[in-house]
Coordinates of C-alpha atoms and ligand atoms in Angstrom, one line a residue:
M57 CA 56.9 50.9 29.4
S58 CA 56.6 51.5 33.0
A59 CA 59.4 50.2 35.1
R60 CA 58.9 49.3 38.9
L61 CA 61.2 48.2 41.5
V62 CA 60.1 46.6 44.9
V63 CA 62.9 46.8 47.4
N64 CA 63.9 45.6 50.9
A65 CA 61.5 42.7 50.6
W66 CA 61.5 39.3 52.1
L67 CA 61.2 37.6 48.8
I68 CA 59.6 34.2 48.6
A69 CA 59.8 33.1 44.8
V70 CA 58.0 29.8 45.1
D71 CA 60.0 28.7 42.1
E72 CA 61.5 25.0 41.9
A73 CA 64.5 25.7 44.3
M74 CA 61.9 27.7 46.8
S75 CA 64.4 30.6 46.6
E76 CA 64.2 33.2 49.2
F77 CA 66.0 36.7 49.2
R78 CA 66.0 38.7 52.5
P79 CA 66.6 41.4 51.8
G80 CA 65.5 41.1 48.2
W81 CA 64.5 43.1 45.2
I82 CA 62.3 42.6 42.2
H83 CA 62.4 44.5 39.0
V84 CA 59.2 44.7 36.9
E85 CA 58.9 46.2 33.2
G86 CA 55.4 46.5 31.8
D87 CA 53.4 43.2 32.8
R88 CA 56.5 41.1 33.2
I89 CA 59.2 40.4 36.0
V90 CA 62.7 41.2 34.4
A91 CA 64.8 40.2 37.2
L92 CA 64.9 39.5 41.1
G93 CA 67.5 38.6 43.8
G94 CA 69.2 39.5 47.0
G95 CA 72.6 41.8 47.0
P96 CA 72.8 45.2 45.4
V97 CA 69.6 46.7 43.8
P98 CA 70.0 47.4 40.2
E99 CA 70.0 51.1 38.8
V100 CA 66.5 51.3 36.9
P101 CA 66.2 55.0 35.7
G102 CA 62.7 56.3 36.1
A103 CA 61.3 53.4 38.0
E104 CA 58.7 53.7 40.6
I105 CA 60.2 52.2 43.9
L106 CA 58.3 50.6 46.7
D107 CA 60.1 50.0 49.9
A108 CA 58.6 46.8 51.3
E109 CA 60.0 47.6 54.7
G110 CA 61.1 43.8 55.1
D111 CA 57.5 42.6 54.6
I112 CA 57.2 39.3 52.7
V113 CA 56.5 39.7 48.9
M114 CA 55.4 36.5 47.3
P115 CA 53.4 35.3 44.1
G116 CA 49.7 36.4 43.7
M117 CA 47.5 33.4 44.8
V118 CA 45.4 31.3 42.5
N119 CA 41.9 30.3 43.3
P120 CA 40.9 27.6 41.0
H121 CA 37.1 27.3 41.8
C122 CA 34.7 29.9 42.6
H123 CA 31.2 31.0 41.8
M124 CA 31.8 34.8 42.2
P125 CA 28.2 35.9 42.2
M126 CA 27.1 33.8 45.0
S127 CA 29.0 36.0 47.5
L128 CA 25.5 37.6 47.5
F129 CA 24.4 34.3 49.1
R130 CA 27.1 34.2 51.9
G131 CA 25.8 32.8 55.2
L132 CA 22.1 32.6 53.9
A133 CA 20.3 29.7 55.7
E134 CA 23.6 28.5 57.0
D135 CA 22.5 25.5 58.8
V136 CA 19.5 24.5 56.9
D137 CA 19.9 21.0 55.3
D138 CA 17.6 21.4 52.3
R139 CA 18.6 25.2 51.7
L140 CA 19.5 24.4 48.0
F141 CA 16.0 23.5 47.2
R142 CA 14.0 25.6 49.6
Y143 CA 16.0 28.9 49.0
M144 CA 19.0 28.9 46.7
L145 CA 17.3 27.4 43.4
P146 CA 14.2 29.7 43.6
L147 CA 16.2 32.7 44.5
E148 CA 18.7 32.1 41.7
R149 CA 15.8 31.5 39.3
K150 CA 14.0 34.8 40.4
F151 CA 17.2 37.0 40.7
V152 CA 20.1 35.8 38.6
S153 CA 20.4 38.6 35.9
P154 CA 23.3 40.2 34.0
E155 CA 23.0 42.7 36.8
M156 CA 22.9 40.6 39.7
V157 CA 26.2 38.6 38.6
R158 CA 27.9 42.0 38.1
I159 CA 26.9 43.1 41.5
G160 CA 27.8 39.8 43.1
A161 CA 31.1 39.4 41.1
R162 CA 32.4 42.9 42.3
L163 CA 31.9 42.0 45.8
A164 CA 33.8 38.7 45.2
A165 CA 36.6 40.5 43.2
F166 CA 37.0 43.2 46.0
E167 CA 37.4 40.5 48.7
M168 CA 39.8 38.3 46.6
I169 CA 42.0 41.4 45.8
A170 CA 42.1 42.5 49.3
G171 CA 42.9 38.9 50.5
G172 CA 45.8 38.3 48.1
V173 CA 44.1 36.3 45.2
T174 CA 45.2 37.5 41.9
T175 CA 43.8 34.8 39.6
V176 CA 40.5 33.0 39.8
A177 CA 38.6 30.4 37.9
D178 CA 35.1 31.1 38.0
M179 CA 31.9 29.3 36.8
Y180 CA 28.4 30.8 36.8
Y181 CA 25.7 32.1 34.7
H182 CA 25.9 35.2 32.3
E183 CA 29.7 34.6 32.6
T184 CA 30.6 37.2 30.0
E185 CA 29.6 39.8 32.6
I186 CA 31.7 38.2 35.1
G187 CA 34.6 38.3 32.7
R188 CA 34.1 42.1 32.4
V189 CA 34.1 42.4 36.2
V190 CA 37.4 40.4 36.4
D191 CA 38.8 42.8 33.8
E192 CA 37.7 46.0 35.4
A193 CA 38.9 44.8 38.6
G194 CA 42.4 44.2 37.2
M195 CA 42.4 40.6 38.2
R196 CA 43.5 37.6 36.1
G197 CA 40.7 35.0 35.5
V198 CA 39.4 31.8 33.7
V199 CA 35.7 32.4 33.3
G200 CA 33.5 29.5 32.6
Q201 CA 30.0 29.7 31.1
T202 CA 27.9 27.0 33.1
L203 CA 25.9 24.4 31.0
A204 CA 23.3 22.5 33.0
D205 CA 19.8 20.8 32.5
F206 CA 18.1 21.9 35.9
D207 CA 16.5 25.0 34.2
P208 CA 19.2 27.4 35.0
P209 CA 18.7 31.1 35.0
D210 CA 20.6 32.0 31.7
H211 CA 19.6 29.2 29.2
R212 CA 16.7 27.1 28.5
S213 CA 18.5 24.5 26.2
F214 CA 22.1 23.3 25.8
E215 CA 21.9 24.9 22.3
E216 CA 21.6 28.4 24.2
G217 CA 24.1 27.6 26.7
F218 CA 26.7 26.8 23.9
A219 CA 25.6 30.2 22.2
L220 CA 26.4 31.9 25.5
A221 CA 29.8 30.2 25.7
E222 CA 30.5 31.3 22.0
E223 CA 29.8 34.9 23.1
L224 CA 32.1 34.5 25.9
A225 CA 34.8 33.2 23.8
G226 CA 34.5 35.9 21.2
T227 CA 34.3 38.7 23.8
F228 CA 37.6 37.6 25.4
A229 CA 39.7 36.1 22.5
G230 CA 43.2 37.5 22.8
H231 CA 42.5 39.2 26.3
P232 CA 45.9 39.4 28.2
R233 CA 44.2 38.6 31.5
V234 CA 40.6 37.0 30.9
T235 CA 40.5 33.4 29.5
A236 CA 37.1 32.0 28.4
S237 CA 36.2 28.6 29.5
I238 CA 33.3 26.1 29.3
A239 CA 31.7 24.7 32.4
P240 CA 29.5 21.7 32.1
H241 CA 28.0 21.9 35.6
A242 CA 28.5 18.1 36.7
P243 CA 28.1 14.8 34.8
Y244 CA 24.5 14.2 36.2
S245 CA 23.4 17.7 35.2
T246 CA 24.7 17.5 31.6
G247 CA 25.1 13.9 30.8
P248 CA 27.8 12.3 28.5
A249 CA 26.6 13.5 25.2
V250 CA 26.9 17.2 26.3
M251 CA 30.2 16.6 28.2
E252 CA 31.5 15.2 24.8
M253 CA 30.2 18.3 22.9
A254 CA 32.0 20.6 25.5
A255 CA 35.2 18.7 25.2
L256 CA 34.9 19.2 21.2
W257 CA 34.0 22.9 21.8
A258 CA 37.0 23.5 23.9
A259 CA 39.2 21.8 21.4
D260 CA 37.7 23.7 18.5
H261 CA 38.4 27.0 20.5
G262 CA 42.2 26.4 20.7
G263 CA 42.1 24.3 23.8
L264 CA 40.4 26.5 26.2
P265 CA 40.1 25.3 29.8
I266 CA 37.1 23.2 30.9
Q267 CA 35.6 23.3 34.4
I268 CA 33.4 20.8 35.9
H269 CA 32.1 19.5 39.4
L270 CA 33.3 15.9 39.6
A271 CA 32.9 13.2 42.2
E272 CA 31.2 15.8 44.6
T273 CA 28.1 14.0 46.1
E274 CA 27.0 10.5 47.0
A275 CA 23.9 11.1 44.7
E276 CA 26.2 11.7 41.7
I277 CA 28.3 8.5 42.5
A278 CA 24.9 6.4 42.8
W279 CA 23.5 8.1 39.5
A280 CA 26.7 7.1 37.5
R281 CA 26.5 3.6 38.7
K282 CA 22.7 3.1 38.1
E283 CA 22.6 4.8 34.8
H284 CA 25.9 4.0 33.4
G285 CA 27.2 1.1 35.4
M286 CA 30.4 2.8 36.2
S287 CA 32.1 5.5 38.3
T288 CA 31.4 9.2 37.4
V289 CA 35.1 9.5 36.8
E290 CA 35.2 6.6 34.3
L291 CA 32.2 8.1 32.7
A292 CA 33.7 11.6 32.3
M293 CA 37.0 9.9 30.9
G294 CA 35.0 8.2 28.3
T295 CA 33.5 11.6 26.9
G296 CA 37.0 13.1 26.4
I297 CA 36.5 16.0 28.9
L298 CA 39.3 14.9 31.1
R299 CA 42.5 16.3 29.5
P300 CA 45.1 19.0 30.3
K301 CA 43.4 22.4 31.3
T302 CA 40.3 20.5 32.8
I303 CA 39.6 21.7 36.2
C304 CA 37.8 19.1 38.2
A305 CA 36.2 20.8 41.2
H306 CA 35.9 18.6 44.4
F307 CA 37.1 15.1 43.2
L308 CA 36.2 14.0 46.6
L309 CA 34.4 10.5 46.5
V310 CA 36.9 8.7 44.5
D311 CA 38.8 5.4 44.7
D312 CA 42.2 4.3 43.6
A313 CA 41.1 3.5 40.0
D314 CA 39.7 7.1 39.8
I315 CA 42.7 8.8 40.9
R316 CA 44.8 6.6 38.3
I317 CA 42.3 7.7 35.5
L318 CA 42.6 11.3 36.4
A319 CA 46.5 11.1 36.7
G320 CA 46.6 9.5 33.2
S321 CA 44.4 12.2 31.7
G322 CA 46.3 15.2 32.6
A323 CA 43.3 16.9 34.1
A324 CA 43.7 18.8 37.5
V325 CA 41.9 19.1 40.8
A326 CA 40.5 22.3 42.6
H327 CA 40.2 21.3 46.1
N328 CA 37.4 22.9 48.2
A329 CA 38.2 21.8 51.8
R330 CA 35.9 24.3 53.6
S331 CA 33.1 23.8 51.3
N332 CA 33.3 20.1 51.6
G333 CA 33.7 20.0 55.2
K334 CA 30.7 22.4 55.8
G335 CA 28.6 20.3 53.7
G336 CA 29.5 17.2 55.8
R337 CA 30.7 15.6 52.6
G338 CA 34.4 14.5 53.6
M339 CA 38.0 15.0 53.2
A340 CA 39.5 14.6 49.9
R341 CA 42.6 12.4 49.3
I342 CA 44.7 15.2 48.2
E343 CA 48.1 13.6 49.2
D344 CA 47.2 10.4 47.2
M345 CA 46.3 12.8 44.3
R346 CA 49.4 14.7 44.4
A347 CA 51.6 11.6 44.9
A348 CA 49.9 10.3 41.6
G349 CA 51.0 13.4 39.8
I350 CA 47.7 15.3 39.6
P351 CA 48.1 19.0 40.2
V352 CA 45.9 20.2 43.2
G353 CA 45.0 23.7 43.8
I354 CA 43.4 25.3 46.7
A355 CA 39.9 26.7 46.0
T356 CA 37.2 28.6 48.0
D357 CA 34.0 27.4 46.0
G358 CA 31.3 30.1 46.1
A359 CA 30.8 32.1 49.3
M360 CA 27.6 30.3 49.9
S361 CA 29.5 27.1 50.6
G362 CA 32.7 28.3 52.0
N363 CA 31.9 31.9 53.2
T364 CA 35.3 33.4 52.4
L365 CA 37.0 33.9 49.0
D366 CA 40.6 34.4 50.3
L367 CA 43.0 31.4 50.6
F368 CA 44.4 32.1 54.0
S369 CA 40.9 31.0 55.4
Q370 CA 41.5 27.7 53.6
F371 CA 44.9 26.8 54.5
G372 CA 44.3 25.7 58.0
V373 CA 41.4 23.3 57.0
V374 CA 43.3 21.9 53.9
S375 CA 46.3 21.0 56.1
I376 CA 44.3 19.7 59.2
F377 CA 42.1 17.6 57.0
A378 CA 45.2 15.9 55.5
K379 CA 46.7 15.6 58.9
L380 CA 43.6 13.9 60.3
R381 CA 43.3 11.5 57.4
G382 CA 47.0 10.6 57.8
G383 CA 46.9 10.4 61.6
S384 CA 50.1 12.3 61.9
R385 CA 51.7 15.9 61.8
K386 CA 53.5 15.1 58.6
P387 CA 50.9 15.3 55.7
M388 CA 50.6 18.5 53.8
P389 CA 53.4 20.4 55.1
A390 CA 53.2 24.3 55.1
R391 CA 55.5 24.7 52.0
D392 CA 53.3 22.3 50.1
V393 CA 50.2 24.4 51.2
I394 CA 51.8 27.5 49.8
R395 CA 53.0 25.8 46.6
M396 CA 49.5 24.7 46.2
A397 CA 48.1 28.2 46.5
T398 CA 50.4 29.7 44.0
V399 CA 52.4 27.7 41.4
E400 CA 50.4 24.3 41.8
G401 CA 47.2 26.4 41.4
A402 CA 48.5 27.9 38.3
R403 CA 49.4 24.5 36.8
V404 CA 45.7 23.6 37.6
L405 CA 44.7 26.3 35.2
G406 CA 47.5 25.4 32.7
M407 CA 49.1 28.9 33.3
D408 CA 52.1 27.9 35.2
A409 CA 54.4 29.0 32.4
A410 CA 53.1 32.5 32.9
I411 CA 52.2 32.9 36.5
G412 CA 52.4 31.3 40.1
S413 CA 56.0 32.0 40.9
L414 CA 58.3 34.9 40.9
E415 CA 60.8 34.3 38.0
P416 CA 62.1 36.5 35.3
G417 CA 59.9 36.3 32.2
K418 CA 56.9 35.6 34.2
Q419 CA 53.9 37.8 34.6
A420 CA 54.3 40.5 37.5
D421 CA 51.5 39.1 39.8
L422 CA 52.7 39.5 43.3
I423 CA 51.6 40.5 47.0
R424 CA 53.0 41.9 50.0
I425 CA 52.3 40.6 53.4
D426 CA 52.5 43.1 56.2
L427 CA 54.5 41.6 59.1
S428 CA 53.7 44.2 61.7
A429 CA 51.1 42.3 63.6
P430 CA 52.4 40.8 66.8
R431 CA 50.6 37.5 66.2
L432 CA 52.8 36.8 63.1
H433 CA 55.9 36.6 65.4
P434 CA 58.3 35.1 65.9
I435 CA 58.8 33.7 62.5
Y436 CA 61.0 30.5 62.4
D437 CA 59.5 29.4 59.1
P438 CA 57.8 31.8 56.7
Y439 CA 55.7 29.0 55.1
A440 CA 54.4 27.9 58.5
M441 CA 53.4 31.6 59.3
L442 CA 51.8 32.0 56.0
A443 CA 49.9 28.7 56.2
F444 CA 48.7 29.1 59.8
S445 CA 49.0 32.5 61.2
T446 CA 48.5 35.1 58.3
M447 CA 45.1 36.6 57.7
P448 CA 43.7 38.2 54.6
T449 CA 43.8 41.4 56.2
D450 CA 47.7 41.1 56.5
V451 CA 47.8 41.7 52.7
R452 CA 49.0 45.2 52.2
D453 CA 49.7 45.7 48.3
V454 CA 48.7 43.5 45.3
M455 CA 50.2 43.7 41.8
V456 CA 48.6 42.0 38.7
A457 CA 50.4 42.2 35.4
G458 CA 52.8 44.9 36.6
E459 CA 49.7 47.0 37.8
W460 CA 49.0 47.8 41.6
I461 CA 45.4 46.9 42.2
L462 CA 45.7 47.1 46.0
R463 CA 47.9 49.8 47.8
D464 CA 48.0 50.1 51.5
R465 CA 44.8 47.8 51.8
E466 CA 42.8 50.0 49.4
V467 CA 41.4 48.4 46.3
L468 CA 42.2 50.7 43.4
T469 CA 40.0 49.2 40.8
L470 CA 36.7 49.1 42.4
E471 CA 34.6 51.5 44.3
R472 CA 34.3 50.3 47.7
H473 CA 31.1 52.1 48.6
K474 CA 29.2 51.3 45.5
V475 CA 30.3 47.6 45.7
M476 CA 29.0 47.5 49.2
S477 CA 25.7 49.4 48.7
D478 CA 24.8 47.5 45.3
A479 CA 25.4 44.2 47.1
L480 CA 23.3 45.2 50.3
Q481 CA 20.4 46.3 48.3
M482 CA 20.4 43.2 46.4
A483 CA 20.5 41.3 49.7
D484 CA 17.4 43.1 50.9
R485 CA 15.5 42.1 47.7
F486 CA 16.5 38.2 48.7
R487 CA 15.4 38.8 52.3
L488 CA 11.9 39.8 51.1
E489 CA 11.8 36.7 49.0
I490 CA 13.0 34.5 51.9
S491 CA 10.3 35.8 54.0
A492 CA 7.6 35.0 51.3
I493 CA 9.1 31.4 51.0
D494 CA 8.9 30.9 54.8
G495 CA 5.5 32.5 55.0
E496 CA 4.3 30.2 52.1
S497 CA 5.5 27.1 53.9
R498 CA 3.7 28.2 57.3
R499 CA 0.2 28.5 55.5
Ligands
ZN160 ZN1 31.4 24.7 42.9

């Protein structure tokens, strides 16, 4: 078993006591943390030693809602209001293939690793391929096969969708870093019967995580009222889909009763502040949710919606939205932002016993933040610095399950040149199709 020691670090453990050690050390054996602390560094014969030179070392970050291959759609038709129907759905129908999702997922994995995200929850199509990319990239992931009724690119019926989920679960059964999941797209695009089947499927597979977009749009709220005479959250609750290890993305257009229902169910929320804001949809009630005991993680959504896949780009928006909602400086303090990005995000995925904080016995998922940039100083409060001044490019080293996957800002697990050239070639094919769509509409 390989032993590693990180020494001379400003250790931020994000444990219950919010322990800090400066200077601190952390001892890793195999994929686990054995010990950490301040004071004298233990003698570990044969250990690889990394001198952190006073930099911050903290838990790897958790992104609880992403559509990795959509990195290929980043910035496409940015300000066009009907871009979903005009460009996205036609492009997805024409181009989404196992090859396309691999190329997009690699671009996304590269960005997340370089920005300090060590665990991602993803939902998209051909998800088994995405799981393979997460594995080869050395990341940790919950990968969810999407189910939807809008003629999605990889299944023509729900039966075929469940067959893909079955393949996914079989491929990653017992995998140490990749967990299969099922992802009914949203209540309106699956319906209560399929949501019920998805809940049973997850239970039959040892309680695998479920991912769903919930209470995201006005159209969804109106649909639930009109078709079912209740809120979309009440509807979801009735299907049995809301339970621990269910990740509800957005949970934006909700009232007090909806928040009470979700809190009682044990389900959790992936908060996509940038995506919600850019869509002009609103600012989620995350303070109320957290006060009710709902775990809330900070997520990026796909890069088509939020543009970036690191969490530093989210922190300002998350905090500012909460402060604007509350009309004061107090809501969503920097410490809470960092907790949500790490241990609370892990709780959203039902993985907080294994990851999310630096504690003996937990998986060795950690990142080092280079403090050499003048714009990070002075540092009166490391959490304020992490929440508001740090950029993804300040991440210098990343370890997942005891293995370095980023060293000195170089991703070790993916070939930078190939990731880029594949992605740009795919984008050229999209460009041609966009010209064709625009030409068609001018005729
Ligand atoms: Zn989404």
